[in-house]
């Protein structure tokens, strides 16, 4: 009986130590979370049955604003709505530039055809990037004719917003693309480089990181590895190497089960030059979502030293400001 009591006491003390070392009950942050606007401000879409081949322009919700994703106007609207960081996607062109566009091919959103990276800058800028958007199954196309010339180059975006923070997504596994982007970012003044974080997977990301070893990066291949290792070891306060100098991406419905969430976790990450980024709830589809409505925002801590990922900065930005 005494031996059993000692075991129970030891287990109780261990549980209490784990709780004390990971609770945020006594360490509330006063920091307002940063807001990351995914692709700036653009049209959002139904996620039911979403796959990697889905043309999301053909399933948008009825438009509530005139902006298209990955455009200078959409970026400006995002910053005006309260974004601290704008995320966007890039592809190389055949004549040595980068364009800001999400899709690997042009057929879904534009009046063009083929692989995005197999065109030169002039051809891409001549396209109508609003051509394929429809909210009613193809009966009407509310942005057709309104997106001609709106696909920007990377140079145009950086020139339009010289003092803003960006998160750039490399879409390929091409190491030459990583090297080219590193050369472009490396040529910027140091204060400008510090406002740019690059993320992606594969050899393109490795080549970028090798060329600019001090630049902030997120290797998406390591996101799951980081989370699993932190789950195994984070109870001790240890932050695995995969979770350092990066963005710690965490779905909102999984976050409460992660050691130290929110304030102890955010502080541990910050000490390792990383940032806690809360995504929308994980739905099992394999695709990340954003915190896109007030109900989802209400489930998050009002204050924490990290960031919120959203596709609807027009809704979330004003709410967080309040």
PDB file of C-alpha atoms in Angstrom:
ATOM      1  CA  UNK A   1       0.000   0.000   0.000  1.00  0.00           C
ATOM      2  CA  UNK A   2       2.779   2.425   0.923  1.00  0.00           C
ATOM      3  CA  UNK A   3       4.629   1.604  -2.283  1.00  0.00           C
ATOM      4  CA  UNK A   4       1.502   2.316  -4.305  1.00  0.00           C
ATOM      5  CA  UNK A   5       1.036   5.636  -2.534  1.00  0.00           C
ATOM      6  CA  UNK A   6       4.635   6.604  -3.278  1.00  0.00           C
ATOM      7  CA  UNK A   7       4.134   5.830  -6.965  1.00  0.00           C
ATOM      8  CA  UNK A   8       0.930   7.872  -7.064  1.00  0.00           C
ATOM      9  CA  UNK A   9       2.629  10.739  -5.243  1.00  0.00           C
ATOM     10  CA  UNK A  10       5.566  10.653  -7.658  1.00  0.00           C
ATOM     11  CA  UNK A  11       3.201  10.672 -10.620  1.00  0.00           C
ATOM     12  CA  UNK A  12       1.263  13.550  -9.122  1.00  0.00           C
ATOM     13  CA  UNK A  13       4.398  15.597  -8.545  1.00  0.00           C
ATOM     14  CA  UNK A  14       5.569  14.896 -12.104  1.00  0.00           C
ATOM     15  CA  UNK A  15       2.212  15.994 -13.520  1.00  0.00           C
ATOM     16  CA  UNK A  16       2.299  19.138 -11.398  1.00  0.00           C
ATOM     17  CA  UNK A  17       5.807  19.932 -12.606  1.00  0.00           C
ATOM     18  CA  UNK A  18       4.760  19.449 -16.229  1.00  0.00           C
ATOM     19  CA  UNK A  19       1.766  21.729 -15.717  1.00  0.00           C
ATOM     20  CA  UNK A  20       3.797  24.401 -13.936  1.00  0.00           C
ATOM     21  CA  UNK A  21       6.470  24.334 -16.632  1.00  0.00           C
ATOM     22  CA  UNK A  22       4.027  24.675 -19.517  1.00  0.00           C
ATOM     23  CA  UNK A  23       1.019  26.637 -18.340  1.00  0.00           C
ATOM     24  CA  UNK A  24       0.517  30.170 -19.619  1.00  0.00           C
ATOM     25  CA  UNK A  25      -1.749  30.975 -16.691  1.00  0.00           C
ATOM     26  CA  UNK A  26       0.860  33.216 -15.083  1.00  0.00           C
ATOM     27  CA  UNK A  27       2.600  34.501 -18.212  1.00  0.00           C
ATOM     28  CA  UNK A  28       0.050  36.369 -20.298  1.00  0.00           C
ATOM     29  CA  UNK A  29       1.396  38.406 -23.217  1.00  0.00           C
ATOM     30  CA  UNK A  30       0.269  41.947 -23.974  1.00  0.00           C
ATOM     31  CA  UNK A  31       1.488  41.705 -27.580  1.00  0.00           C
ATOM     32  CA  UNK A  32      -0.965  42.105 -30.435  1.00  0.00           C
ATOM     33  CA  UNK A  33      -0.507  39.219 -32.869  1.00  0.00           C
ATOM     34  CA  UNK A  34       0.861  40.034 -36.306  1.00  0.00           C
ATOM     35  CA  UNK A  35      -1.504  39.455 -39.217  1.00  0.00           C
ATOM     36  CA  UNK A  36      -0.314  37.570 -42.304  1.00  0.00           C
ATOM     37  CA  UNK A  37      -2.536  38.141 -45.342  1.00  0.00           C
ATOM     38  CA  UNK A  38      -2.370  35.009 -47.503  1.00  0.00           C
ATOM     39  CA  UNK A  39      -1.985  36.173 -51.133  1.00  0.00           C
ATOM     40  CA  UNK A  40      -3.005  39.657 -50.005  1.00  0.00           C
ATOM     41  CA  UNK A  41      -6.738  40.312 -50.340  1.00  0.00           C
ATOM     42  CA  UNK A  42      -8.441  38.167 -52.946  1.00  0.00           C
ATOM     43  CA  UNK A  43     -11.492  36.046 -53.606  1.00  0.00           C
ATOM     44  CA  UNK A  44     -12.077  33.031 -51.354  1.00  0.00           C
ATOM     45  CA  UNK A  45     -13.687  29.739 -52.302  1.00  0.00           C
ATOM     46  CA  UNK A  46     -15.505  26.643 -51.131  1.00  0.00           C
ATOM     47  CA  UNK A  47     -13.173  24.009 -49.687  1.00  0.00           C
ATOM     48  CA  UNK A  48     -15.431  20.968 -49.978  1.00  0.00           C
ATOM     49  CA  UNK A  49     -13.730  18.187 -51.936  1.00  0.00           C
ATOM     50  CA  UNK A  50     -10.645  20.315 -52.520  1.00  0.00           C
ATOM     51  CA  UNK A  51      -7.725  18.553 -54.228  1.00  0.00           C
ATOM     52  CA  UNK A  52      -4.419  19.635 -55.701  1.00  0.00           C
ATOM     53  CA  UNK A  53      -6.051  19.706 -59.151  1.00  0.00           C
ATOM     54  CA  UNK A  54      -9.084  21.806 -58.188  1.00  0.00           C
ATOM     55  CA  UNK A  55      -9.538  25.081 -60.073  1.00  0.00           C
ATOM     56  CA  UNK A  56     -10.496  27.278 -57.144  1.00  0.00           C
ATOM     57  CA  UNK A  57     -11.401  30.234 -59.404  1.00  0.00           C
ATOM     58  CA  UNK A  58     -14.431  28.214 -60.538  1.00  0.00           C
ATOM     59  CA  UNK A  59     -15.824  27.910 -57.008  1.00  0.00           C
ATOM     60  CA  UNK A  60     -15.464  31.355 -55.451  1.00  0.00           C
ATOM     61  CA  UNK A  61     -18.030  32.772 -53.061  1.00  0.00           C
ATOM     62  CA  UNK A  62     -20.124  35.669 -54.311  1.00  0.00           C
ATOM     63  CA  UNK A  63     -17.630  38.589 -54.417  1.00  0.00           C
ATOM     64  CA  UNK A  64     -17.702  41.010 -51.487  1.00  0.00           C
ATOM     65  CA  UNK A  65     -14.869  43.208 -52.772  1.00  0.00           C
ATOM     66  CA  UNK A  66     -13.169  43.934 -56.118  1.00  0.00           C
ATOM     67  CA  UNK A  67      -9.687  42.566 -55.393  1.00  0.00           C
ATOM     68  CA  UNK A  68      -7.836  39.611 -56.883  1.00  0.00           C
ATOM     69  CA  UNK A  69      -5.126  37.630 -55.117  1.00  0.00           C
ATOM     70  CA  UNK A  70      -1.433  38.246 -55.774  1.00  0.00           C
ATOM     71  CA  UNK A  71      -1.927  41.732 -57.232  1.00  0.00           C
ATOM     72  CA  UNK A  72      -0.503  45.076 -56.174  1.00  0.00           C
ATOM     73  CA  UNK A  73      -4.010  46.434 -55.580  1.00  0.00           C
ATOM     74  CA  UNK A  74      -4.846  43.379 -53.449  1.00  0.00           C
ATOM     75  CA  UNK A  75      -1.636  43.818 -51.459  1.00  0.00           C
ATOM     76  CA  UNK A  76      -2.343  47.497 -50.871  1.00  0.00           C
ATOM     77  CA  UNK A  77      -5.872  46.707 -49.703  1.00  0.00           C
ATOM     78  CA  UNK A  78      -4.470  44.055 -47.351  1.00  0.00           C
ATOM     79  CA  UNK A  79      -2.003  46.467 -45.764  1.00  0.00           C
ATOM     80  CA  UNK A  80      -4.733  49.110 -45.469  1.00  0.00           C
ATOM     81  CA  UNK A  81      -6.945  46.561 -43.679  1.00  0.00           C
ATOM     82  CA  UNK A  82      -4.275  45.864 -41.082  1.00  0.00           C
ATOM     83  CA  UNK A  83      -1.898  43.256 -42.506  1.00  0.00           C
ATOM     84  CA  UNK A  84       1.591  43.306 -41.017  1.00  0.00           C
ATOM     85  CA  UNK A  85       2.887  40.768 -43.549  1.00  0.00           C
ATOM     86  CA  UNK A  86       1.636  39.835 -47.009  1.00  0.00           C
ATOM     87  CA  UNK A  87       2.291  36.343 -48.357  1.00  0.00           C
ATOM     88  CA  UNK A  88       2.592  35.793 -52.091  1.00  0.00           C
ATOM     89  CA  UNK A  89       3.702  33.193 -54.630  1.00  0.00           C
ATOM     90  CA  UNK A  90       6.302  33.459 -57.388  1.00  0.00           C
ATOM     91  CA  UNK A  91       7.337  31.719 -60.585  1.00  0.00           C
ATOM     92  CA  UNK A  92      10.405  32.394 -62.744  1.00  0.00           C
ATOM     93  CA  UNK A  93       9.933  33.586 -66.328  1.00  0.00           C
ATOM     94  CA  UNK A  94      11.891  32.477 -69.365  1.00  0.00           C
ATOM     95  CA  UNK A  95      13.595  35.888 -69.599  1.00  0.00           C
ATOM     96  CA  UNK A  96      15.050  36.030 -66.098  1.00  0.00           C
ATOM     97  CA  UNK A  97      12.300  37.685 -64.054  1.00  0.00           C
ATOM     98  CA  UNK A  98       9.859  36.480 -61.398  1.00  0.00           C
ATOM     99  CA  UNK A  99       6.093  36.912 -61.626  1.00  0.00           C
ATOM    100  CA  UNK A 100       3.732  36.942 -58.688  1.00  0.00           C
ATOM    101  CA  UNK A 101       1.111  34.267 -59.349  1.00  0.00           C
ATOM    102  CA  UNK A 102      -0.068  31.181 -57.492  1.00  0.00           C
ATOM    103  CA  UNK A 103      -0.927  28.474 -60.000  1.00  0.00           C
ATOM    104  CA  UNK A 104       1.568  26.184 -61.716  1.00  0.00           C
ATOM    105  CA  UNK A 105      -0.464  26.555 -64.920  1.00  0.00           C
ATOM    106  CA  UNK A 106      -2.388  29.471 -66.413  1.00  0.00           C
ATOM    107  CA  UNK A 107      -5.576  27.730 -67.554  1.00  0.00           C
ATOM    108  CA  UNK A 108      -7.632  28.042 -64.361  1.00  0.00           C
ATOM    109  CA  UNK A 109      -7.544  31.776 -63.625  1.00  0.00           C
ATOM    110  CA  UNK A 110      -6.411  33.395 -66.860  1.00  0.00           C
ATOM    111  CA  UNK A 111      -7.115  33.439 -70.601  1.00  0.00           C
ATOM    112  CA  UNK A 112      -3.678  31.897 -71.134  1.00  0.00           C
ATOM    113  CA  UNK A 113      -2.590  28.274 -71.369  1.00  0.00           C
ATOM    114  CA  UNK A 114       0.320  26.126 -70.282  1.00  0.00           C
ATOM    115  CA  UNK A 115       2.874  26.132 -67.503  1.00  0.00           C
ATOM    116  CA  UNK A 116       3.400  29.543 -65.930  1.00  0.00           C
ATOM    117  CA  UNK A 117       7.188  29.347 -65.850  1.00  0.00           C
ATOM    118  CA  UNK A 118       7.380  28.523 -69.572  1.00  0.00           C
ATOM    119  CA  UNK A 119       6.403  32.075 -70.593  1.00  0.00           C
ATOM    120  CA  UNK A 120       8.270  35.365 -70.679  1.00  0.00           C
ATOM    121  CA  UNK A 121       7.302  38.386 -68.601  1.00  0.00           C
ATOM    122  CA  UNK A 122       5.634  40.302 -71.439  1.00  0.00           C
ATOM    123  CA  UNK A 123       3.374  37.366 -72.327  1.00  0.00           C
ATOM    124  CA  UNK A 124       2.326  36.868 -68.713  1.00  0.00           C
ATOM    125  CA  UNK A 125       1.603  40.545 -68.148  1.00  0.00           C
ATOM    126  CA  UNK A 126      -0.658  40.586 -71.219  1.00  0.00           C
ATOM    127  CA  UNK A 127      -3.010  38.010 -69.682  1.00  0.00           C
ATOM    128  CA  UNK A 128      -6.359  38.639 -68.003  1.00  0.00           C
ATOM    129  CA  UNK A 129      -5.849  37.116 -64.556  1.00  0.00           C
ATOM    130  CA  UNK A 130      -9.530  37.572 -63.685  1.00  0.00           C
ATOM    131  CA  UNK A 131     -10.763  35.618 -66.702  1.00  0.00           C
ATOM    132  CA  UNK A 132     -11.677  32.324 -65.009  1.00  0.00           C
ATOM    133  CA  UNK A 133     -13.416  33.471 -61.822  1.00  0.00           C
ATOM    134  CA  UNK A 134     -17.055  32.462 -61.396  1.00  0.00           C
ATOM    135  CA  UNK A 135     -19.357  32.151 -58.380  1.00  0.00           C
ATOM    136  CA  UNK A 136     -22.319  30.568 -60.166  1.00  0.00           C
ATOM    137  CA  UNK A 137     -20.923  27.632 -62.078  1.00  0.00           C
ATOM    138  CA  UNK A 138     -19.966  29.599 -65.162  1.00  0.00           C
ATOM    139  CA  UNK A 139     -23.133  31.610 -65.728  1.00  0.00           C
ATOM    140  CA  UNK A 140     -21.279  34.848 -65.081  1.00  0.00           C
ATOM    141  CA  UNK A 141     -17.624  35.838 -64.788  1.00  0.00           C
ATOM    142  CA  UNK A 142     -17.495  38.983 -62.635  1.00  0.00           C
ATOM    143  CA  UNK A 143     -13.773  39.663 -63.073  1.00  0.00           C
ATOM    144  CA  UNK A 144     -13.402  38.822 -66.759  1.00  0.00           C
ATOM    145  CA  UNK A 145     -11.762  41.717 -68.583  1.00  0.00           C
ATOM    146  CA  UNK A 146     -10.800  43.425 -65.319  1.00  0.00           C
ATOM    147  CA  UNK A 147      -7.502  41.631 -64.716  1.00  0.00           C
ATOM    148  CA  UNK A 148      -5.599  42.448 -67.893  1.00  0.00           C
ATOM    149  CA  UNK A 149      -2.019  43.394 -67.060  1.00  0.00           C
ATOM    150  CA  UNK A 150      -2.467  42.848 -63.316  1.00  0.00           C
ATOM    151  CA  UNK A 151       0.013  39.985 -62.901  1.00  0.00           C
ATOM    152  CA  UNK A 152       2.948  41.850 -61.300  1.00  0.00           C
ATOM    153  CA  UNK A 153       6.623  41.076 -61.369  1.00  0.00           C
ATOM    154  CA  UNK A 154       8.509  40.606 -58.115  1.00  0.00           C
ATOM    155  CA  UNK A 155      10.449  43.797 -58.842  1.00  0.00           C
ATOM    156  CA  UNK A 156       7.208  45.766 -59.191  1.00  0.00           C
ATOM    157  CA  UNK A 157       5.882  44.514 -55.874  1.00  0.00           C
ATOM    158  CA  UNK A 158       9.072  45.309 -53.984  1.00  0.00           C
ATOM    159  CA  UNK A 159       9.218  48.771 -55.592  1.00  0.00           C
ATOM    160  CA  UNK A 160       5.574  49.491 -54.708  1.00  0.00           C
ATOM    161  CA  UNK A 161       6.055  48.557 -51.040  1.00  0.00           C
ATOM    162  CA  UNK A 162       9.672  49.382 -50.114  1.00  0.00           C
ATOM    163  CA  UNK A 163       9.130  49.286 -46.344  1.00  0.00           C
ATOM    164  CA  UNK A 164       6.641  46.417 -45.993  1.00  0.00           C
ATOM    165  CA  UNK A 165       7.126  42.858 -44.813  1.00  0.00           C
ATOM    166  CA  UNK A 166       6.600  39.947 -47.198  1.00  0.00           C
ATOM    167  CA  UNK A 167       6.506  36.162 -47.028  1.00  0.00           C
ATOM    168  CA  UNK A 168       7.440  34.720 -50.431  1.00  0.00           C
ATOM    169  CA  UNK A 169       6.507  31.195 -51.491  1.00  0.00           C
ATOM    170  CA  UNK A 170       8.748  29.351 -53.958  1.00  0.00           C
ATOM    171  CA  UNK A 171       6.408  27.013 -55.847  1.00  0.00           C
ATOM    172  CA  UNK A 172       8.912  24.616 -57.431  1.00  0.00           C
ATOM    173  CA  UNK A 173      11.675  22.174 -56.479  1.00  0.00           C
ATOM    174  CA  UNK A 174      14.094  23.805 -58.928  1.00  0.00           C
ATOM    175  CA  UNK A 175      17.398  24.661 -57.253  1.00  0.00           C
ATOM    176  CA  UNK A 176      18.142  27.207 -59.998  1.00  0.00           C
ATOM    177  CA  UNK A 177      15.009  29.068 -58.998  1.00  0.00           C
ATOM    178  CA  UNK A 178      16.204  29.143 -55.404  1.00  0.00           C
ATOM    179  CA  UNK A 179      19.567  30.521 -56.496  1.00  0.00           C
ATOM    180  CA  UNK A 180      17.946  33.169 -58.701  1.00  0.00           C
ATOM    181  CA  UNK A 181      15.668  34.341 -55.917  1.00  0.00           C
ATOM    182  CA  UNK A 182      18.586  34.438 -53.476  1.00  0.00           C
ATOM    183  CA  UNK A 183      20.506  36.634 -55.936  1.00  0.00           C
ATOM    184  CA  UNK A 184      17.536  39.001 -56.243  1.00  0.00           C
ATOM    185  CA  UNK A 185      16.935  39.257 -52.502  1.00  0.00           C
ATOM    186  CA  UNK A 186      20.656  39.361 -51.722  1.00  0.00           C
ATOM    187  CA  UNK A 187      21.053  42.425 -53.940  1.00  0.00           C
ATOM    188  CA  UNK A 188      18.633  44.417 -51.767  1.00  0.00           C
ATOM    189  CA  UNK A 189      19.848  46.686 -48.955  1.00  0.00           C
ATOM    190  CA  UNK A 190      20.217  44.858 -45.639  1.00  0.00           C
ATOM    191  CA  UNK A 191      17.269  46.650 -44.037  1.00  0.00           C
ATOM    192  CA  UNK A 192      15.069  45.570 -46.958  1.00  0.00           C
ATOM    193  CA  UNK A 193      16.277  41.948 -46.895  1.00  0.00           C
ATOM    194  CA  UNK A 194      15.345  41.707 -43.238  1.00  0.00           C
ATOM    195  CA  UNK A 195      11.700  42.323 -44.162  1.00  0.00           C
ATOM    196  CA  UNK A 196      11.534  39.298 -46.450  1.00  0.00           C
ATOM    197  CA  UNK A 197      11.046  35.672 -45.431  1.00  0.00           C
ATOM    198  CA  UNK A 198      11.031  32.909 -48.037  1.00  0.00           C
ATOM    199  CA  UNK A 199       9.366  29.518 -47.705  1.00  0.00           C
ATOM    200  CA  UNK A 200       8.853  26.367 -49.716  1.00  0.00           C
ATOM    201  CA  UNK A 201      10.162  22.821 -49.944  1.00  0.00           C
ATOM    202  CA  UNK A 202      12.589  20.766 -51.956  1.00  0.00           C
ATOM    203  CA  UNK A 203      15.885  21.708 -53.487  1.00  0.00           C
ATOM    204  CA  UNK A 204      14.795  25.252 -54.396  1.00  0.00           C
ATOM    205  CA  UNK A 205      14.512  26.104 -50.727  1.00  0.00           C
ATOM    206  CA  UNK A 206      17.807  24.396 -49.908  1.00  0.00           C
ATOM    207  CA  UNK A 207      19.574  26.360 -52.632  1.00  0.00           C
ATOM    208  CA  UNK A 208      18.105  29.636 -51.378  1.00  0.00           C
ATOM    209  CA  UNK A 209      19.131  28.931 -47.792  1.00  0.00           C
ATOM    210  CA  UNK A 210      22.644  27.923 -48.881  1.00  0.00           C
ATOM    211  CA  UNK A 211      23.092  31.175 -50.803  1.00  0.00           C
ATOM    212  CA  UNK A 212      21.698  33.359 -47.988  1.00  0.00           C
ATOM    213  CA  UNK A 213      22.446  31.409 -44.792  1.00  0.00           C
ATOM    214  CA  UNK A 214      21.413  34.253 -42.469  1.00  0.00           C
ATOM    215  CA  UNK A 215      18.076  34.897 -44.196  1.00  0.00           C
ATOM    216  CA  UNK A 216      14.849  33.839 -42.440  1.00  0.00           C
ATOM    217  CA  UNK A 217      13.340  30.797 -44.163  1.00  0.00           C
ATOM    218  CA  UNK A 218      10.635  28.204 -43.672  1.00  0.00           C
ATOM    219  CA  UNK A 219      11.319  24.748 -45.074  1.00  0.00           C
ATOM    220  CA  UNK A 220       7.823  23.329 -45.493  1.00  0.00           C
ATOM    221  CA  UNK A 221       9.278  19.812 -45.701  1.00  0.00           C
ATOM    222  CA  UNK A 222      10.277  20.223 -42.057  1.00  0.00           C
ATOM    223  CA  UNK A 223       6.980  21.576 -40.687  1.00  0.00           C
ATOM    224  CA  UNK A 224       5.555  18.191 -39.686  1.00  0.00           C
ATOM    225  CA  UNK A 225       8.956  17.041 -38.401  1.00  0.00           C
ATOM    226  CA  UNK A 226       9.232  20.157 -36.244  1.00  0.00           C
ATOM    227  CA  UNK A 227       5.781  19.688 -34.750  1.00  0.00           C
ATOM    228  CA  UNK A 228       6.263  16.002 -33.977  1.00  0.00           C
ATOM    229  CA  UNK A 229       9.628  16.586 -32.332  1.00  0.00           C
ATOM    230  CA  UNK A 230       8.280  19.448 -30.279  1.00  0.00           C
ATOM    231  CA  UNK A 231       5.369  17.294 -29.158  1.00  0.00           C
ATOM    232  CA  UNK A 232       7.881  14.686 -27.987  1.00  0.00           C
ATOM    233  CA  UNK A 233      10.332  17.070 -26.290  1.00  0.00           C
ATOM    234  CA  UNK A 234       8.607  20.408 -25.763  1.00  0.00           C
ATOM    235  CA  UNK A 235       7.366  19.500 -22.283  1.00  0.00           C
ATOM    236  CA  UNK A 236      10.902  20.216 -21.096  1.00  0.00           C
ATOM    237  CA  UNK A 237      11.053  23.629 -22.750  1.00  0.00           C
ATOM    238  CA  UNK A 238      13.409  22.334 -25.447  1.00  0.00           C
ATOM    239  CA  UNK A 239      12.877  23.675 -28.991  1.00  0.00           C
ATOM    240  CA  UNK A 240      14.154  21.194 -31.629  1.00  0.00           C
ATOM    241  CA  UNK A 241      16.485  22.487 -34.331  1.00  0.00           C
ATOM    242  CA  UNK A 242      13.789  22.003 -36.990  1.00  0.00           C
ATOM    243  CA  UNK A 243      11.718  24.608 -35.127  1.00  0.00           C
ATOM    244  CA  UNK A 244      14.417  27.297 -34.919  1.00  0.00           C
ATOM    245  CA  UNK A 245      14.910  30.334 -37.174  1.00  0.00           C
ATOM    246  CA  UNK A 246      11.587  29.720 -38.871  1.00  0.00           C
ATOM    247  CA  UNK A 247       7.800  29.980 -38.651  1.00  0.00           C
ATOM    248  CA  UNK A 248       6.058  27.519 -36.330  1.00  0.00           C
ATOM    249  CA  UNK A 249       2.819  26.831 -38.232  1.00  0.00           C
ATOM    250  CA  UNK A 250       0.061  25.520 -35.986  1.00  0.00           C
ATOM    251  CA  UNK A 251      -3.618  24.825 -36.834  1.00  0.00           C
ATOM    252  CA  UNK A 252      -5.905  26.514 -34.326  1.00  0.00           C
ATOM    253  CA  UNK A 253      -7.713  23.318 -33.292  1.00  0.00           C
ATOM    254  CA  UNK A 254      -4.420  21.516 -32.593  1.00  0.00           C
ATOM    255  CA  UNK A 255      -2.746  24.428 -30.790  1.00  0.00           C
ATOM    256  CA  UNK A 256      -4.319  23.869 -27.328  1.00  0.00           C
ATOM    257  CA  UNK A 257      -2.674  20.429 -27.170  1.00  0.00           C
ATOM    258  CA  UNK A 258       0.861  21.725 -27.806  1.00  0.00           C
ATOM    259  CA  UNK A 259       3.249  22.201 -24.884  1.00  0.00           C
ATOM    260  CA  UNK A 260       3.249  25.750 -23.510  1.00  0.00           C
ATOM    261  CA  UNK A 261       0.530  27.149 -25.762  1.00  0.00           C
ATOM    262  CA  UNK A 262       0.144  30.018 -26.181  1.00  0.00           C
ATOM    263  CA  UNK A 263       2.501  32.281 -24.221  1.00  0.00           C
ATOM    264  CA  UNK A 264       5.161  29.834 -23.006  1.00  0.00           C
ATOM    265  CA  UNK A 265       5.327  28.360 -26.510  1.00  0.00           C
ATOM    266  CA  UNK A 266       5.582  31.769 -28.189  1.00  0.00           C
ATOM    267  CA  UNK A 267       8.342  32.848 -25.791  1.00  0.00           C
ATOM    268  CA  UNK A 268      10.343  29.654 -26.369  1.00  0.00           C
ATOM    269  CA  UNK A 269      10.070  30.091 -30.120  1.00  0.00           C
ATOM    270  CA  UNK A 270      10.998  33.765 -29.992  1.00  0.00           C
ATOM    271  CA  UNK A 271      14.138  32.904 -28.042  1.00  0.00           C
ATOM    272  CA  UNK A 272      15.108  30.695 -31.010  1.00  0.00           C
ATOM    273  CA  UNK A 273      14.308  33.387 -33.609  1.00  0.00           C
ATOM    274  CA  UNK A 274      11.049  31.694 -34.577  1.00  0.00           C
ATOM    275  CA  UNK A 275       7.463  32.933 -34.695  1.00  0.00           C
ATOM    276  CA  UNK A 276       4.293  31.117 -33.673  1.00  0.00           C
ATOM    277  CA  UNK A 277       1.802  31.338 -36.571  1.00  0.00           C
ATOM    278  CA  UNK A 278      -1.784  30.208 -35.993  1.00  0.00           C
ATOM    279  CA  UNK A 279      -3.627  28.816 -39.014  1.00  0.00           C
ATOM    280  CA  UNK A 280      -7.286  27.955 -39.374  1.00  0.00           C
ATOM    281  CA  UNK A 281      -8.573  24.660 -38.044  1.00  0.00           C
ATOM    282  CA  UNK A 282      -7.113  21.540 -39.658  1.00  0.00           C
ATOM    283  CA  UNK A 283      -9.922  19.610 -41.386  1.00  0.00           C
ATOM    284  CA  UNK A 284      -8.018  16.496 -42.451  1.00  0.00           C
ATOM    285  CA  UNK A 285      -7.882  17.525 -46.112  1.00  0.00           C
ATOM    286  CA  UNK A 286      -4.131  18.078 -46.190  1.00  0.00           C
ATOM    287  CA  UNK A 287      -4.596  21.749 -47.058  1.00  0.00           C
ATOM    288  CA  UNK A 288      -3.986  24.555 -44.581  1.00  0.00           C
ATOM    289  CA  UNK A 289      -6.755  27.067 -44.019  1.00  0.00           C
ATOM    290  CA  UNK A 290      -6.803  30.553 -42.600  1.00  0.00           C
ATOM    291  CA  UNK A 291      -8.528  32.253 -39.693  1.00  0.00           C
ATOM    292  CA  UNK A 292     -11.156  33.808 -41.927  1.00  0.00           C
ATOM    293  CA  UNK A 293     -14.182  34.723 -39.821  1.00  0.00           C
ATOM    294  CA  UNK A 294     -14.933  36.370 -36.507  1.00  0.00           C
ATOM    295  CA  UNK A 295     -16.064  33.095 -34.913  1.00  0.00           C
ATOM    296  CA  UNK A 296     -12.699  31.463 -35.668  1.00  0.00           C
ATOM    297  CA  UNK A 297     -10.874  34.538 -34.411  1.00  0.00           C
ATOM    298  CA  UNK A 298     -12.828  34.424 -31.141  1.00  0.00           C
ATOM    299  CA  UNK A 299     -11.394  30.963 -30.419  1.00  0.00           C
ATOM    300  CA  UNK A 300      -7.819  32.341 -30.412  1.00  0.00           C
ATOM    301  CA  UNK A 301      -6.077  34.197 -27.595  1.00  0.00           C
ATOM    302  CA  UNK A 302      -6.825  37.920 -27.860  1.00  0.00           C
ATOM    303  CA  UNK A 303      -3.149  38.655 -27.177  1.00  0.00           C
ATOM    304  CA  UNK A 304      -0.100  36.549 -27.919  1.00  0.00           C
ATOM    305  CA  UNK A 305       3.379  37.171 -29.283  1.00  0.00           C
ATOM    306  CA  UNK A 306       2.956  35.519 -32.651  1.00  0.00           C
ATOM    307  CA  UNK A 307       0.955  35.809 -35.864  1.00  0.00           C
ATOM    308  CA  UNK A 308      -2.399  34.887 -37.409  1.00  0.00           C
ATOM    309  CA  UNK A 309      -2.696  33.573 -40.975  1.00  0.00           C
ATOM    310  CA  UNK A 310      -5.803  34.764 -42.816  1.00  0.00           C
ATOM    311  CA  UNK A 311      -7.394  34.791 -46.267  1.00  0.00           C
ATOM    312  CA  UNK A 312      -9.831  37.499 -45.178  1.00  0.00           C
ATOM    313  CA  UNK A 313      -7.730  40.331 -43.853  1.00  0.00           C
ATOM    314  CA  UNK A 314     -10.684  42.631 -44.607  1.00  0.00           C
ATOM    315  CA  UNK A 315     -12.604  40.882 -41.813  1.00  0.00           C
ATOM    316  CA  UNK A 316      -9.833  39.908 -39.414  1.00  0.00           C
ATOM    317  CA  UNK A 317      -7.735  43.078 -39.591  1.00  0.00           C
ATOM    318  CA  UNK A 318     -10.386  45.491 -38.274  1.00  0.00           C
ATOM    319  CA  UNK A 319     -11.501  42.978 -35.621  1.00  0.00           C
ATOM    320  CA  UNK A 320      -7.978  42.572 -34.247  1.00  0.00           C
ATOM    321  CA  UNK A 321      -7.450  46.347 -34.257  1.00  0.00           C
ATOM    322  CA  UNK A 322     -10.521  46.720 -32.056  1.00  0.00           C
TER     323      UNK A 322
END
